């Protein structure tokens, strides 16, 4: 699963990037916007692939693999093995729901940028990763991130008197740098920084 030479990784990145652009197009269309409405934000994209390894943990009740967070970018495309550990917070009551692992499927996460662009029409789910005491786990997320200089704010086409903007404008590059410093704390820390830009 994880054996990966440079060419294979590059090919994987190119393919998931294509998928991410296609999803971006479908999201735009679903909002009644032109299919290419969001693509321009990715001309100089800051996307990347990460390899996550979660070793077995002797005290899984005392640690998390990844603390609770929302993905900061536009879209995350996640591949994982069959071990499991990813949990999503249910929006209605905050309960942690385990995601059934399927190595033959990709998980698509909506990130903060889409939430802000769509003025909350799309919602980025909070999630975390728990560990277990017997099996190591691998996952490979592709983070589809906009260009550094892009300012993120609700799309003007989706704003009206009845639908005022839910967020203030923020710069993607600056947000990402400060977010990276505080991300992935292992404990139950407040780490949903998009709320800082609530209008
Ligand atoms: O390992 C996973 O399943 C998810 C990791 C994650 O949420 C992240 O890297 O943002
Ligand atoms: Fe995540």
mmCIF file of C-alpha atoms and ligand atoms in Angstrom:
data_model
loop_
_atom_site.group_PDB
_atom_site.id
_atom_site.type_symbol
_atom_site.label_atom_id
_atom_site.label_comp_id
_atom_site.label_asym_id
_atom_site.label_seq_id
_atom_site.Cartn_x
_atom_site.Cartn_y
_atom_site.Cartn_z
ATOM 1 C CA UNK A 1 0.000 0.000 0.000
ATOM 2 C CA UNK A 2 2.596 2.529 1.061
ATOM 3 C CA UNK A 3 5.552 1.553 -1.139
ATOM 4 C CA UNK A 4 5.852 4.612 -3.306
ATOM 5 C CA UNK A 5 8.567 5.777 -5.668
ATOM 6 C CA UNK A 6 8.810 9.360 -6.845
ATOM 7 C CA UNK A 7 7.120 8.709 -10.193
ATOM 8 C CA UNK A 8 4.235 6.860 -8.583
ATOM 9 C CA UNK A 9 3.732 9.672 -6.091
ATOM 10 C CA UNK A 10 3.822 12.290 -8.838
ATOM 11 C CA UNK A 11 1.338 10.357 -10.915
ATOM 12 C CA UNK A 12 -0.930 9.918 -7.908
ATOM 13 C CA UNK A 13 -0.771 13.645 -7.162
ATOM 14 C CA UNK A 14 -1.608 14.519 -10.780
ATOM 15 C CA UNK A 15 -4.615 12.197 -10.796
ATOM 16 C CA UNK A 16 -6.088 13.347 -7.477
ATOM 17 C CA UNK A 17 -5.520 16.934 -8.575
ATOM 18 C CA UNK A 18 -7.629 16.260 -11.672
ATOM 19 C CA UNK A 19 -10.310 14.776 -9.461
ATOM 20 C CA UNK A 20 -10.191 17.824 -7.184
ATOM 21 C CA UNK A 21 -10.631 20.229 -10.136
ATOM 22 C CA UNK A 22 -13.583 18.153 -11.330
ATOM 23 C CA UNK A 23 -15.186 18.275 -7.876
ATOM 24 C CA UNK A 24 -14.589 22.039 -7.772
ATOM 25 C CA UNK A 25 -16.407 22.355 -11.079
ATOM 26 C CA UNK A 26 -19.347 20.264 -9.840
ATOM 27 C CA UNK A 27 -19.594 22.315 -6.651
ATOM 28 C CA UNK A 28 -19.710 25.541 -8.706
ATOM 29 C CA UNK A 29 -22.393 24.134 -10.983
ATOM 30 C CA UNK A 30 -24.416 22.890 -7.994
ATOM 31 C CA UNK A 31 -24.568 26.496 -6.799
ATOM 32 C CA UNK A 32 -25.841 27.775 -10.146
ATOM 33 C CA UNK A 33 -22.435 29.291 -10.985
ATOM 34 C CA UNK A 34 -20.276 28.751 -14.088
ATOM 35 C CA UNK A 35 -18.240 25.523 -13.819
ATOM 36 C CA UNK A 36 -14.956 27.431 -13.884
ATOM 37 C CA UNK A 37 -15.968 29.978 -11.207
ATOM 38 C CA UNK A 38 -13.514 28.686 -8.576
ATOM 39 C CA UNK A 39 -10.672 27.314 -10.718
ATOM 40 C CA UNK A 40 -8.865 30.673 -10.984
ATOM 41 C CA UNK A 41 -8.087 30.572 -7.268
ATOM 42 C CA UNK A 42 -5.773 27.601 -7.969
ATOM 43 C CA UNK A 43 -3.519 29.036 -10.711
ATOM 44 C CA UNK A 44 -0.566 28.876 -8.328
ATOM 45 C CA UNK A 45 -1.974 26.281 -6.013
ATOM 46 C CA UNK A 46 -0.259 25.365 -2.740
ATOM 47 C CA UNK A 47 -1.624 21.800 -2.707
ATOM 48 C CA UNK A 48 0.328 18.797 -1.437
ATOM 49 C CA UNK A 49 0.106 15.095 -0.644
ATOM 50 C CA UNK A 50 0.942 13.870 2.845
ATOM 51 C CA UNK A 51 1.734 10.378 4.101
ATOM 52 C CA UNK A 52 0.359 9.730 7.580
ATOM 53 C CA UNK A 53 1.625 6.828 9.662
ATOM 54 C CA UNK A 54 -0.099 6.038 12.950
ATOM 55 C CA UNK A 55 1.890 3.433 14.921
ATOM 56 C CA UNK A 56 0.053 1.241 17.457
ATOM 57 C CA UNK A 57 -0.381 3.109 20.722
ATOM 58 C CA UNK A 58 -0.125 1.384 24.139
ATOM 59 C CA UNK A 59 -2.669 3.812 25.625
ATOM 60 C CA UNK A 60 -5.184 4.708 22.896
ATOM 61 C CA UNK A 61 -7.511 6.306 25.440
ATOM 62 C CA UNK A 62 -4.899 8.877 26.347
ATOM 63 C CA UNK A 63 -3.843 9.983 22.863
ATOM 64 C CA UNK A 64 -5.225 10.928 19.487
ATOM 65 C CA UNK A 65 -3.569 10.361 16.103
ATOM 66 C CA UNK A 66 -4.784 13.749 14.891
ATOM 67 C CA UNK A 67 -6.692 16.132 17.137
ATOM 68 C CA UNK A 68 -10.099 17.549 16.174
ATOM 69 C CA UNK A 69 -9.934 19.979 13.275
ATOM 70 C CA UNK A 70 -11.521 21.062 10.027
ATOM 71 C CA UNK A 71 -9.389 20.864 6.904
ATOM 72 C CA UNK A 72 -8.246 24.370 6.082
ATOM 73 C CA UNK A 73 -8.047 24.165 2.292
ATOM 74 C CA UNK A 74 -10.675 23.725 -0.394
ATOM 75 C CA UNK A 75 -11.029 19.956 -0.779
ATOM 76 C CA UNK A 76 -9.224 16.984 0.788
ATOM 77 C CA UNK A 77 -9.048 13.678 -1.084
ATOM 78 C CA UNK A 78 -8.158 10.961 1.418
ATOM 79 C CA UNK A 79 -6.980 7.412 0.746
ATOM 80 C CA UNK A 80 -6.674 5.074 3.720
ATOM 81 C CA UNK A 81 -5.999 1.419 4.492
ATOM 82 C CA UNK A 82 -8.484 -0.927 6.157
ATOM 83 C CA UNK A 83 -7.541 -0.251 9.811
ATOM 84 C CA UNK A 84 -9.891 2.649 10.588
ATOM 85 C CA UNK A 85 -9.605 5.456 13.120
ATOM 86 C CA UNK A 86 -11.040 8.462 11.303
ATOM 87 C CA UNK A 87 -14.074 9.938 13.053
ATOM 88 C CA UNK A 88 -16.399 12.732 11.957
ATOM 89 C CA UNK A 89 -18.254 14.998 14.337
ATOM 90 C CA UNK A 90 -21.980 14.895 13.602
ATOM 91 C CA UNK A 91 -23.157 18.431 13.002
ATOM 92 C CA UNK A 92 -26.474 18.055 14.848
ATOM 93 C CA UNK A 93 -25.064 16.900 18.202
ATOM 94 C CA UNK A 94 -21.259 16.816 17.922
ATOM 95 C CA UNK A 95 -21.099 13.050 18.487
ATOM 96 C CA UNK A 96 -18.002 11.346 17.022
ATOM 97 C CA UNK A 97 -19.032 8.920 14.259
ATOM 98 C CA UNK A 98 -16.412 6.394 13.026
ATOM 99 C CA UNK A 99 -15.863 6.373 9.254
ATOM 100 C CA UNK A 100 -15.922 2.768 8.010
ATOM 101 C CA UNK A 101 -12.550 2.268 6.284
ATOM 102 C CA UNK A 102 -12.549 1.198 2.640
ATOM 103 C CA UNK A 103 -9.140 0.999 0.907
ATOM 104 C CA UNK A 104 -10.895 0.953 -2.486
ATOM 105 C CA UNK A 105 -12.663 4.269 -1.924
ATOM 106 C CA UNK A 106 -11.543 7.868 -1.567
ATOM 107 C CA UNK A 107 -12.990 10.101 1.123
ATOM 108 C CA UNK A 108 -13.758 13.652 0.022
ATOM 109 C CA UNK A 109 -13.635 16.329 2.695
ATOM 110 C CA UNK A 110 -14.973 19.808 2.143
ATOM 111 C CA UNK A 111 -12.519 22.323 3.605
ATOM 112 C CA UNK A 112 -12.866 25.792 5.061
ATOM 113 C CA UNK A 113 -12.310 27.617 1.755
ATOM 114 C CA UNK A 114 -15.379 26.015 0.185
ATOM 115 C CA UNK A 115 -17.365 26.734 3.338
ATOM 116 C CA UNK A 116 -16.462 30.420 3.140
ATOM 117 C CA UNK A 117 -16.794 30.795 -0.666
ATOM 118 C CA UNK A 118 -20.264 29.199 -0.514
ATOM 119 C CA UNK A 119 -21.212 31.231 2.582
ATOM 120 C CA UNK A 120 -22.011 28.067 4.584
ATOM 121 C CA UNK A 121 -23.997 26.336 1.783
ATOM 122 C CA UNK A 122 -21.262 23.708 1.945
ATOM 123 C CA UNK A 123 -20.001 22.806 5.391
ATOM 124 C CA UNK A 124 -16.574 21.511 6.325
ATOM 125 C CA UNK A 125 -16.956 18.677 8.825
ATOM 126 C CA UNK A 126 -14.879 18.533 11.964
ATOM 127 C CA UNK A 127 -12.919 15.292 12.265
ATOM 128 C CA UNK A 128 -10.140 13.564 14.203
ATOM 129 C CA UNK A 129 -8.179 10.326 14.161
ATOM 130 C CA UNK A 130 -8.139 7.872 17.073
ATOM 131 C CA UNK A 131 -5.403 5.258 17.452
ATOM 132 C CA UNK A 132 -5.503 1.636 18.564
ATOM 133 C CA UNK A 133 -3.138 -0.607 20.519
ATOM 134 C CA UNK A 134 -2.601 -3.375 17.963
ATOM 135 C CA UNK A 135 -2.433 -2.150 14.365
ATOM 136 C CA UNK A 136 -0.492 0.569 12.626
ATOM 137 C CA UNK A 137 -2.439 2.670 10.145
ATOM 138 C CA UNK A 138 -1.542 4.572 6.968
ATOM 139 C CA UNK A 139 -3.483 7.307 5.226
ATOM 140 C CA UNK A 140 -2.654 9.545 2.283
ATOM 141 C CA UNK A 141 -4.508 12.858 2.115
ATOM 142 C CA UNK A 142 -4.221 15.203 -0.864
ATOM 143 C CA UNK A 143 -4.848 18.762 0.277
ATOM 144 C CA UNK A 144 -6.217 20.910 -2.545
ATOM 145 C CA UNK A 145 -5.116 24.419 -1.539
ATOM 146 C CA UNK A 146 -5.561 27.747 -3.392
ATOM 147 C CA UNK A 147 -2.781 30.112 -4.424
ATOM 148 C CA UNK A 148 -0.929 31.881 -1.636
ATOM 149 C CA UNK A 149 -2.148 35.366 -2.587
ATOM 150 C CA UNK A 150 -5.845 34.484 -2.834
ATOM 151 C CA UNK A 151 -8.164 36.331 -0.467
ATOM 152 C CA UNK A 152 -10.956 34.058 0.708
ATOM 153 C CA UNK A 153 -14.424 35.554 1.146
ATOM 154 C CA UNK A 154 -18.014 34.575 0.336
ATOM 155 C CA UNK A 155 -18.652 34.736 -3.434
ATOM 156 C CA UNK A 156 -20.513 37.924 -4.279
ATOM 157 C CA UNK A 157 -23.028 36.017 -6.428
ATOM 158 C CA UNK A 158 -24.188 34.175 -3.297
ATOM 159 C CA UNK A 159 -24.547 37.299 -1.171
ATOM 160 C CA UNK A 160 -27.725 39.339 -0.912
ATOM 161 C CA UNK A 161 -29.701 41.271 1.664
ATOM 162 C CA UNK A 162 -31.336 38.051 2.863
ATOM 163 C CA UNK A 163 -27.975 36.236 2.697
ATOM 164 C CA UNK A 164 -25.380 38.535 4.216
ATOM 165 C CA UNK A 165 -21.770 37.303 4.258
ATOM 166 C CA UNK A 166 -21.060 34.937 7.174
ATOM 167 C CA UNK A 167 -17.283 35.584 6.987
ATOM 168 C CA UNK A 168 -14.828 38.411 6.673
ATOM 169 C CA UNK A 169 -12.163 38.312 4.017
ATOM 170 C CA UNK A 170 -8.839 36.653 4.897
ATOM 171 C CA UNK A 171 -5.670 35.947 2.994
ATOM 172 C CA UNK A 172 -5.088 32.255 2.306
ATOM 173 C CA UNK A 173 -1.291 32.337 2.588
ATOM 174 C CA UNK A 174 -1.278 34.172 5.923
ATOM 175 C CA UNK A 175 -4.053 32.016 7.313
ATOM 176 C CA UNK A 176 -2.293 28.826 6.327
ATOM 177 C CA UNK A 177 1.040 29.805 7.855
ATOM 178 C CA UNK A 178 -0.478 30.724 11.225
ATOM 179 C CA UNK A 179 -2.774 27.709 11.129
ATOM 180 C CA UNK A 180 0.140 25.348 10.575
ATOM 181 C CA UNK A 181 1.751 26.526 13.778
ATOM 182 C CA UNK A 182 -1.254 25.538 15.863
ATOM 183 C CA UNK A 183 -2.573 22.557 13.939
ATOM 184 C CA UNK A 184 -2.852 18.937 14.983
ATOM 185 C CA UNK A 185 -2.613 19.432 18.698
ATOM 186 C CA UNK A 186 -3.165 16.039 20.235
ATOM 187 C CA UNK A 187 -5.539 17.105 22.980
ATOM 188 C CA UNK A 188 -9.021 18.535 23.040
ATOM 189 C CA UNK A 189 -7.954 22.024 22.100
ATOM 190 C CA UNK A 190 -10.021 24.641 20.327
ATOM 191 C CA UNK A 191 -8.606 24.558 16.815
ATOM 192 C CA UNK A 192 -11.324 25.626 14.385
ATOM 193 C CA UNK A 193 -9.761 28.845 13.308
ATOM 194 C CA UNK A 194 -12.225 29.641 10.543
ATOM 195 C CA UNK A 195 -14.599 30.824 13.271
ATOM 196 C CA UNK A 196 -12.229 33.720 13.913
ATOM 197 C CA UNK A 197 -13.352 35.180 10.597
ATOM 198 C CA UNK A 198 -17.081 34.985 11.327
ATOM 199 C CA UNK A 199 -18.692 38.237 10.226
HETATM 200 O O1 LIG B 1 -5.579 10.020 8.640
HETATM 201 C C1 LIG B 1 -6.727 10.397 8.376
HETATM 202 O O2 LIG B 1 -7.664 9.608 8.156
HETATM 203 C C2 LIG B 1 -7.092 11.853 8.325
HETATM 204 C C3 LIG B 1 -5.978 12.792 8.649
HETATM 205 C C4 LIG B 1 -6.462 14.193 8.624
HETATM 206 O O3 LIG B 1 -7.549 14.504 8.992
HETATM 207 C C5 LIG B 1 -5.585 15.232 8.090
HETATM 208 O O4 LIG B 1 -4.407 14.925 7.833
HETATM 209 O O5 LIG B 1 -6.071 16.367 7.913
HETATM 210 FE FE1 LIG B 2 -8.106 16.485 8.290
#
